[in-house]
Amino acid sequence: MKNADKLKIVTTIIGILLFIYGLAFIFVFNQGTFVILFLAVVLLLWTRVKSVPATRFFKFLLVLGYIFFGAIMVFIAVAGTCDKASGDEDAVIVLGCKVNESGVSNSLKARLDTTLEYHSINPKAKIIVTGGQGSNEPMTEAEAMKRYLVANGVPENIIYKEDKSTSTNENFANSKKILENLFDDDYTACIITNSFHAYRSRGLAKLNGMNLTTYNAPTPYISMPVDYCREVLAVIKLWLFKY
């Protein structure tokens, strides 16, 4: 079998698998899903497009683009492990995520279970749960998060809801006001979010005048490729436009 035939088989198999994976997330379509589906189509067409100077140049640009994309992804993964919380902060900000009709999403459940873990270490810390209500959510993310934590033994009187935000940037802007009402300017706080989201979260917090550490929740394996692809685009936006 020629090398060209082997390459065609490999790219076809990987392309089909990526396409099926992307379709599995079609009902929660976001930029990460688009990147996965785009890569799948590129791989399926890679050896089927006639090789002329124009297509070879286009392929070269695609390879450079995906190397750059992959490098940022690795950076996000590594940088997300830095600036870890000490475990004795005055407060934690738990960032919201998708709420389904059936309950909290896998990513949000990971954040909330990590909050329970942190609470067992530092039960005196105030907990700010964040997130408004999307058009396809049955309630605000903050309310769903509060209910989950209370149902799992967290005292209701240490939980504060920030339920007006529609973005991570607004999470921090609104949470900062809550913290200042609770502690004035003398407090320490950390962020609880999934590991893929930690680096950008700290950056957005700094843009809102908050120097926070992170206490990372795991990223669910099933959504990890989509989550990291989406996050690369979000980090590029943060670097370019500062939001």
XYZ file of N, CA, C and O in Angstrom, residues 7-174:
672
model
N -2.237 7.470 4.138
C -2.625 8.781 4.661
C -4.113 9.025 4.455
O -4.795 9.559 5.337
N -4.621 8.613 3.306
C -6.044 8.798 3.006
C -6.907 8.013 3.988
O -7.927 8.514 4.473
N -6.491 6.791 4.297
C -7.255 5.960 5.239
C -7.240 6.579 6.633
O -8.277 6.683 7.299
N -6.053 7.011 7.074
C -5.920 7.583 8.422
C -6.739 8.862 8.558
O -7.491 9.042 9.530
N -6.600 9.776 7.585
C -7.335 11.042 7.667
C -8.843 10.809 7.575
O -9.626 11.520 8.215
N -9.251 9.817 6.804
C -10.684 9.516 6.683
C -11.245 8.994 8.002
O -12.308 9.435 8.459
N -10.531 8.067 8.628
C -11.003 7.497 9.897
C -11.083 8.574 10.975
O -12.098 8.704 11.676
N -10.005 9.368 11.100
C -9.999 10.423 12.122
C -11.082 11.454 11.820
O -11.787 11.925 12.724
N -11.233 11.802 10.542
C -12.254 12.771 10.156
C -13.655 12.301 10.493
O -14.476 13.072 11.006
N -13.947 11.034 10.221
C -15.274 10.483 10.526
C -15.527 10.483 12.032
O -16.609 10.862 12.501
N -14.519 10.066 12.809
C -14.669 10.034 14.265
C -14.909 11.437 14.827
O -15.765 11.634 15.700
N -14.154 12.418 14.328
C -14.338 13.796 14.790
C -15.708 14.334 14.389
O -16.352 15.056 15.151
N -16.158 13.975 13.193
C -17.460 14.445 12.723
C -18.582 13.884 13.597
O -19.507 14.603 13.983
N -18.486 12.601 13.923
C -19.490 11.975 14.797
C -19.460 12.622 16.178
O -20.508 12.915 16.769
N -18.246 12.862 16.690
C -18.112 13.510 18.002
C -18.726 14.909 17.972
O -19.463 15.302 18.890
N -18.443 15.669 16.913
C -18.999 17.013 16.800
C -20.516 17.001 16.723
O -21.187 17.837 17.339
N -21.076 16.042 15.991
C -22.530 15.940 15.877
C -23.176 15.636 17.228
O -24.315 16.034 17.478
N -22.445 14.936 18.093
C -22.984 14.615 19.419
C -23.225 15.876 20.246
O -24.033 15.867 21.179
N -22.531 16.976 19.888
C -22.678 18.237 20.623
C -23.444 19.284 19.817
O -23.439 20.457 20.163
N -24.124 18.852 18.765
C -24.769 19.796 17.861
C -25.882 20.582 18.554
O -26.174 21.728 18.197
N -26.511 19.981 19.573
C -27.615 20.663 20.252
C -27.122 21.653 21.308
O -27.913 22.425 21.847
N -25.841 21.612 21.618
C -25.236 22.636 22.481
C -24.135 23.322 21.672
O -23.044 23.575 22.164
N -24.461 23.624 20.430
C -23.480 24.119 19.460
C -22.816 25.397 19.960
O -23.473 26.338 20.386
N -21.485 25.416 19.910
C -20.722 26.614 20.233
C -19.476 26.646 19.357
O -19.321 25.824 18.451
N -18.584 27.605 19.634
C -17.391 27.742 18.797
C -16.520 26.491 18.826
O -15.880 26.144 17.837
N -16.485 25.815 19.977
C -15.690 24.592 20.083
C -16.213 23.496 19.175
O -15.437 22.784 18.525
N -17.537 23.359 19.110
C -18.143 22.375 18.215
C -17.810 22.700 16.765
O -17.503 21.805 15.959
N -17.854 23.990 16.420
C -17.532 24.411 15.053
C -16.099 24.033 14.687
O -15.837 23.536 13.582
N -15.159 24.264 15.610
C -13.751 23.931 15.341
C -13.596 22.434 15.095
O -12.892 22.009 14.164
N -14.253 21.616 15.913
C -14.173 20.160 15.757
C -14.730 19.731 14.401
O -14.109 18.935 13.669
N -15.900 20.252 14.031
C -16.522 19.878 12.762
C -15.701 20.386 11.574
O -15.576 19.698 10.553
N -15.133 21.575 11.712
C -14.302 22.125 10.638
C -13.071 21.250 10.412
O -12.710 20.935 9.271
N -12.429 20.835 11.510
C -11.261 19.961 11.398
C -11.649 18.626 10.770
O -10.896 18.074 9.952
N -12.824 18.113 11.126
C -13.286 16.844 10.555
C -13.437 16.956 9.040
O -12.992 16.078 8.287
N -14.050 18.042 8.577
C -14.239 18.243 7.134
C -12.891 18.395 6.434
O -12.670 17.845 5.350
N -11.976 19.147 7.054
C -10.637 19.329 6.472
C -9.946 17.981 6.294
O -9.362 17.695 5.239
N -10.011 17.133 7.306
C -9.355 15.824 7.221
C -10.003 14.937 6.162
O -9.309 14.205 5.445
N -11.326 15.005 6.059
C -12.021 14.184 5.066
C -11.683 14.617 3.638
O -11.673 13.798 2.712
N -11.394 15.904 3.463
C -11.093 16.419 2.125
C -9.591 16.477 1.834
O -9.198 16.736 0.692
N -8.761 16.235 2.858
C -7.321 16.498 2.765
C -6.666 15.826 1.557
O -5.907 16.449 0.819
N -6.929 14.553 1.357
C -6.283 13.821 0.256
C -7.181 13.713 -0.975
O -6.803 13.078 -1.963
N -8.357 14.317 -0.912
C -9.298 14.208 -2.024
C -9.301 15.437 -2.928
O -9.848 15.396 -4.025
N -8.711 16.515 -2.447
C -8.631 17.737 -3.245
C -7.411 17.659 -4.152
O -6.324 17.261 -3.715
N -7.590 18.033 -5.393
C -6.498 17.975 -6.359
C -5.325 18.833 -5.903
O -5.494 19.974 -5.478
N -4.128 18.264 -5.963
C -2.932 18.959 -5.493
C -2.413 19.920 -6.564
O -1.815 19.516 -7.559
N -2.690 21.194 -6.358
C -2.179 22.269 -7.215
C -1.553 23.302 -6.290
O -1.759 23.260 -5.071
N -0.771 24.245 -6.820
C -0.112 25.226 -5.942
C -1.057 25.919 -4.965
O -0.709 26.112 -3.793
N -2.255 26.277 -5.412
C -3.190 26.993 -4.539
C -3.631 26.123 -3.365
O -3.677 26.584 -2.215
N -3.959 24.853 -3.626
C -4.409 23.977 -2.542
C -3.257 23.615 -1.609
O -3.456 23.473 -0.402
N -2.048 23.465 -2.172
C -0.897 23.169 -1.317
C -0.613 24.337 -0.373
O -0.282 24.138 0.796
N -0.748 25.555 -0.878
C -0.537 26.733 -0.037
C -1.616 26.818 1.044
O -1.330 27.129 2.206
N -2.860 26.506 0.669
C -3.960 26.525 1.631
C -3.735 25.477 2.721
O -3.963 25.734 3.904
N -3.266 24.292 2.329
C -2.972 23.250 3.310
C -1.853 23.688 4.251
O -1.901 23.429 5.461
N -0.854 24.360 3.695
C 0.257 24.861 4.509
C -0.257 25.841 5.562
O 0.133 25.771 6.738
N -1.153 26.741 5.157
C -1.721 27.702 6.100
C -2.552 26.995 7.172
O -2.514 27.375 8.351
N -3.294 25.968 6.765
C -4.091 25.217 7.734
C -3.207 24.528 8.766
O -3.508 24.537 9.968
N -2.119 23.935 8.305
C -1.199 23.262 9.230
C -0.616 24.264 10.222
O -0.576 24.014 11.436
N -0.180 25.422 9.721
C 0.347 26.456 10.612
C -0.714 26.904 11.615
O -0.427 27.094 12.805
N -1.941 27.067 11.123
C -3.030 27.504 11.992
C -3.307 26.519 13.109
O -3.474 26.910 14.274
N -3.321 25.238 12.778
C -3.617 24.238 13.799
C -2.444 24.033 14.759
O -2.648 23.700 15.927
N -1.212 24.246 14.283
C -0.067 24.205 15.203
C -0.174 25.352 16.211
O 0.026 25.168 17.419
N -0.501 26.532 15.711
C -0.690 27.703 16.575
C -1.836 27.455 17.555
O -1.725 27.732 18.758
N -2.929 26.904 17.050
C -4.102 26.597 17.868
C -3.741 25.600 18.965
O -4.094 25.774 20.134
N -3.005 24.555 18.577
C -2.602 23.541 19.544
C -1.661 24.082 20.603
O -1.747 23.699 21.780
N -0.765 24.989 20.199
C 0.176 25.583 21.154
C -0.570 26.398 22.212
O -0.241 26.341 23.406
N -1.577 27.150 21.780
C -2.376 27.928 22.734
C -3.137 26.991 23.668
O -3.256 27.246 24.870
N -3.628 25.891 23.129
C -4.362 24.925 23.944
C -3.472 24.351 25.048
O -3.894 24.237 26.207
N -2.239 24.002 24.690
C -1.290 23.490 25.686
C -0.989 24.565 26.728
O -0.938 24.292 27.934
N -0.806 25.797 26.262
C -0.546 26.908 27.183
C -1.687 27.065 28.183
O -1.465 27.235 29.387
N -2.928 27.008 27.695
C -4.099 27.149 28.571
C -4.121 26.038 29.619
O -4.401 26.274 30.799
N -3.826 24.811 29.174
C -3.846 23.670 30.091
C -2.788 23.814 31.181
O -3.049 23.547 32.362
N -1.588 24.255 30.794
C -0.495 24.400 31.762
C -0.728 25.608 32.663
O -0.602 25.525 33.895
N -1.088 26.745 32.060
C -1.291 27.971 32.839
C -2.459 27.826 33.809
O -2.479 28.456 34.869
N -3.411 26.973 33.456
C -4.558 26.764 34.337
C -4.207 26.103 35.649
O -4.988 26.151 36.608
N -3.029 25.488 35.724
C -2.614 24.814 36.961
C -1.846 25.747 37.894
O -1.484 25.349 39.000
N -1.592 26.974 37.457
C -0.824 27.931 38.267
C -1.746 28.717 39.199
O -2.966 28.675 39.068
N -1.134 29.460 40.113
C -1.866 30.341 41.039
C -2.969 29.602 41.782
O -4.140 29.996 41.762
N -2.600 28.528 42.437
C -3.585 27.724 43.157
C -3.978 28.378 44.479
O -3.183 29.043 45.129
N -5.228 28.162 44.863
C -5.739 28.708 46.119
C -5.053 28.043 47.306
O -4.625 26.887 47.230
N -4.981 28.781 48.414
C -4.328 28.259 49.616
C -5.275 27.413 50.459
O -4.837 26.579 51.252
N -6.579 27.646 50.309
C -7.554 26.893 51.097
C -8.018 27.614 52.341
O -8.825 27.076 53.109
N -7.546 28.848 52.555
C -7.998 29.613 53.724
C -8.530 30.992 53.320
O -8.473 31.948 54.091
N -9.068 31.098 52.112
C -9.598 32.366 51.626
C -10.865 32.769 52.392
O -11.550 31.928 52.978
N -11.171 34.047 52.339
C -12.394 34.545 52.976
C -13.639 34.184 52.171
O -14.738 34.077 52.729
N -13.464 34.027 50.869
C -14.620 33.755 50.012
C -14.190 33.015 48.753
O -13.016 33.043 48.369
N -15.162 32.363 48.128
C -14.931 31.733 46.828
C -16.000 32.222 45.858
O -17.147 32.466 46.244
N -15.597 32.387 44.614
C -16.532 32.727 43.541
C -16.666 31.491 42.665
O -15.692 31.052 42.049
N -17.854 30.924 42.630
C -18.099 29.731 41.825
C -18.746 30.180 40.517
O -19.852 30.726 40.518
N -18.050 29.984 39.421
C -18.540 30.455 38.131
C -19.623 29.532 37.591
O -19.513 28.311 37.660
N -20.656 30.147 37.040
C -21.800 29.391 36.550
C -21.532 28.693 35.230
O -20.547 28.950 34.537
N -22.435 27.797 34.887
C -22.345 27.033 33.648
C -23.754 26.537 33.330
O -24.693 26.767 34.089
N -23.889 25.855 32.233
C -25.185 25.436 31.711
C -26.030 24.668 32.733
O -25.546 23.772 33.417
N -27.320 25.060 32.813
C -28.301 24.330 33.613
C -29.329 23.727 32.662
O -29.912 24.438 31.837
N -29.531 22.423 32.754
C -30.491 21.723 31.905
C -31.820 21.540 32.629
O -31.914 21.737 33.845
N -32.837 21.148 31.881
C -34.130 20.845 32.497
C -33.991 19.729 33.527
O -34.696 19.704 34.536
N -33.067 18.813 33.272
C -32.876 17.665 34.160
C -31.964 17.975 35.347
O -31.805 17.153 36.239
N -31.361 19.160 35.349
C -30.461 19.522 36.441
C -29.199 20.185 35.923
O -29.127 20.610 34.765
N -28.191 20.268 36.775
C -26.950 20.937 36.385
C -26.195 20.088 35.364
O -26.276 18.857 35.375
N -25.471 20.752 34.474
C -24.672 20.052 33.468
C -23.462 19.391 34.119
O -23.139 19.646 35.287
N -22.785 18.543 33.360
C -21.612 17.840 33.901
C -20.528 18.811 34.359
O -19.912 18.621 35.414
N -20.281 19.846 33.551
C -19.242 20.817 33.917
C -19.617 21.568 35.189
O -18.773 21.795 36.067
N -20.883 21.954 35.296
C -21.317 22.681 36.488
C -21.312 21.770 37.712
O -20.951 22.197 38.814
N -21.698 20.521 37.537
C -21.661 19.573 38.657
C -20.234 19.418 39.179
O -20.010 19.350 40.398
N -19.265 19.372 38.258
C -17.864 19.263 38.682
C -17.460 20.479 39.507
O -16.753 20.358 40.517
N -17.909 21.663 39.102
C -17.589 22.883 39.858
C -18.241 22.853 41.238
O -17.625 23.250 42.237
N -19.476 22.391 41.295
C -20.188 22.369 42.573
C -19.626 21.303 43.512
O -19.513 21.535 44.725
N -19.271 20.151 42.979
C -18.664 19.112 43.820
C -17.307 19.580 44.352
O -16.925 19.261 45.486
N -16.586 20.343 43.544
C -15.316 20.909 44.002
C -15.560 21.970 45.071
O -14.772 22.107 46.017
N -16.656 22.705 44.942
C -17.027 23.677 45.979
C -17.318 22.974 47.299
O -16.921 23.450 48.373
N -17.992 21.836 47.227
C -18.252 21.048 48.441
C -16.934 20.583 49.065
O -16.780 20.594 50.294
N -16.003 20.188 48.216
C -14.681 19.782 48.703
C -13.984 20.948 49.397
O -13.418 20.791 50.487
N -14.029 22.121 48.757
C -13.393 23.299 49.353
C -14.082 23.664 50.671
O -13.416 24.015 51.654
N -15.402 23.575 50.695
C -16.155 23.908 51.912
C -15.768 22.995 53.072
O -15.728 23.435 54.229
N -15.471 21.735 52.775
C -15.060 20.812 53.840
C -13.697 21.196 54.412
O -13.398 20.917 55.574
N -12.878 21.863 53.586
C -11.558 22.321 54.028
C -11.660 23.659 54.759
O -10.989 23.887 55.768
N -12.517 24.528 54.245
C -12.628 25.891 54.764
C -14.108 26.252 54.918
O -14.664 26.997 54.103
N -14.770 25.739 55.948
C -16.221 25.928 56.087
C -16.657 27.356 56.393
O -17.844 27.675 56.274
N -15.723 28.223 56.769
C -16.091 29.600 57.105
C -16.141 30.516 55.883
O -16.653 31.634 55.965
N -15.608 30.064 54.777
C -15.556 30.912 53.582
C -16.949 31.184 53.029
O -17.789 30.284 52.942
N -17.197 32.442 52.662
C -18.437 32.799 51.984
C -18.393 32.232 50.563
O -17.332 32.163 49.943
N -19.546 31.850 50.058
C -19.623 31.253 48.722
C -20.524 32.114 47.844
O -21.709 32.299 48.153
N -19.952 32.647 46.773
C -20.738 33.419 45.807
C -20.973 32.546 44.585
O -20.022 32.120 43.921
N -22.232 32.245 44.315
C -22.584 31.457 43.128
C -23.060 32.425 42.050
O -23.819 33.351 42.318
N -22.591 32.217 40.831
C -22.805 33.227 39.802
C -23.507 32.665 38.566
O -23.377 31.484 38.244
N -24.223 33.543 37.893
C -24.820 33.178 36.611
C -26.289 33.512 36.520
O -27.075 33.156 37.401
N -26.651 34.217 35.456
C -28.052 34.532 35.200
C -28.756 33.376 34.516
O -28.295 32.234 34.550
N -29.868 33.679 33.867
C -30.681 32.645 33.222
C -30.634 32.809 31.715
O -31.029 33.844 31.170
N -30.150 31.774 31.029
C -30.154 31.778 29.577
C -31.540 31.469 29.037
O -32.422 31.003 29.770
N -31.730 31.700 27.759
C -33.047 31.506 27.148
C -33.513 30.054 27.189
O -34.708 29.779 27.138
N -32.568 29.128 27.285
C -32.917 27.703 27.303
C -32.631 27.056 28.656
O -32.437 25.845 28.742
N -32.614 27.869 29.710
C -32.378 27.350 31.053
C -33.634 27.522 31.902
O -34.309 28.557 31.818
N -33.967 26.542 32.749
C -35.205 26.600 33.534
C -35.160 27.586 34.696
O -36.202 27.956 35.240
N -33.973 27.986 35.113
C -33.798 28.930 36.222
C -32.423 29.559 36.098
O -31.628 29.164 35.242
N -32.138 30.533 36.937
C -30.801 31.116 36.893
C -29.772 30.076 37.330
O -30.066 29.189 38.136
N -28.587 30.199 36.784
C -27.515 29.282 37.163
C -27.195 29.419 38.649
O -26.938 28.422 39.342
N -27.243 30.654 39.142
C -26.952 30.887 40.557
C -27.955 30.169 41.456
O -27.580 29.583 42.484
N -29.232 30.196 41.087
C -30.253 29.529 41.893
C -30.063 28.013 41.880
O -30.163 27.355 42.923
N -29.788 27.460 40.705
C -29.557 26.012 40.608
C -28.347 25.601 41.438
O -28.351 24.553 42.101
N -27.317 26.429 41.421
C -26.103 26.135 42.178
C -26.365 26.198 43.682
O -25.911 25.337 44.447
N -27.106 27.209 44.095
C -27.425 27.335 45.519
C -28.218 26.124 45.998
O -27.938 25.562 47.067
N -29.211 25.711 45.226
C -30.032 24.556 45.608
C -29.175 23.297 45.737
O -29.358 22.502 46.667
N -28.249 23.113 44.808
C -27.377 21.929 44.835
C -26.510 21.930 46.091
O -26.384 20.905 46.780
N -25.931 23.079 46.400
C -25.042 23.161 47.565
C -25.812 22.967 48.869
O -25.361 22.245 49.770
N -26.971 23.603 48.976
C -27.781 23.464 50.191
C -28.235 22.019 50.370
O -28.219 21.474 51.484
N -28.621 21.377 49.265
C -29.051 19.976 49.325
C -27.925 19.055 49.765
O -28.180 17.946 50.257
N -26.688 19.526 49.600
C -25.534 18.714 49.989
C -24.866 19.219 51.267
O -23.692 18.936 51.513
N -25.629 19.969 52.069
C -25.180 20.281 53.416
C -24.508 21.611 53.647
O -24.051 21.881 54.766
N -24.429 22.470 52.639
C -23.810 23.781 52.839
C -24.843 24.722 53.466
O -25.963 24.830 52.954
N -24.502 25.404 54.550
C -25.457 26.331 55.180
C -25.890 27.437 54.213
O -25.055 28.050 53.540
N -27.173 27.677 54.165
C -27.704 28.664 53.223
C -27.202 30.072 53.518
O -27.064 30.894 52.606
N -26.900 30.347 54.793
C -26.543 31.718 55.167
C -25.133 32.132 54.748
O -24.749 33.287 54.934
N -24.339 31.211 54.187
C -23.014 31.614 53.697
C -22.977 31.666 52.167
O -21.932 31.910 51.573
N -24.135 31.432 51.531
C -24.203 31.433 50.067
C -24.839 32.741 49.595
O -25.908 33.140 50.071
N -24.189 33.380 48.638
C -24.673 34.643 48.081
C -24.831 34.478 46.572
O -23.921 34.003 45.897
N -25.985 34.891 46.074
C -26.275 34.709 44.649
C -25.930 35.966 43.844
O -26.315 37.069 44.211
N -25.224 35.754 42.757
C -25.027 36.782 41.730
C -25.753 36.241 40.509
O -25.223 35.408 39.780
N -26.973 36.689 40.277
C -27.833 36.051 39.277
C -28.248 36.976 38.136
O -29.283 36.768 37.506
N -27.441 38.003 37.876
C -27.778 38.956 36.810
C -26.846 38.851 35.600
O -27.129 39.420 34.552
N -25.750 38.154 35.733
C -24.713 38.169 34.699
C -25.062 37.274 33.513
O -25.820 36.306 33.624
N -24.473 37.619 32.376
C -24.631 36.820 31.160
C -23.284 36.386 30.584
O -23.231 35.787 29.517
N -22.193 36.701 31.286
C -20.857 36.338 30.816
C -19.927 36.211 32.012
O -20.242 36.676 33.118
N -18.765 35.605 31.784
C -17.779 35.469 32.859
C -17.296 36.836 33.324
O -17.081 37.061 34.518
N -17.136 37.756 32.387
C -16.700 39.104 32.746
C -17.699 39.760 33.702
O -17.315 40.378 34.704
N -18.988 39.609 33.417
C -20.016 40.165 34.295
C -20.064 39.426 35.633
O -20.383 40.030 36.663
N -19.760 38.123 35.623
C -19.668 37.373 36.881
C -18.759 38.098 37.867
O -19.103 38.287 39.037
N -17.585 38.498 37.371
C -16.602 39.130 38.252
C -16.990 40.559 38.618
O -16.810 40.977 39.771
N -17.507 41.307 37.665
C -17.909 42.683 37.952
C -18.973 42.711 39.049
O -18.907 43.525 39.989
N -19.946 41.812 38.959
C -21.025 41.777 39.948
C -20.578 41.143 41.265
O -20.994 41.572 42.344
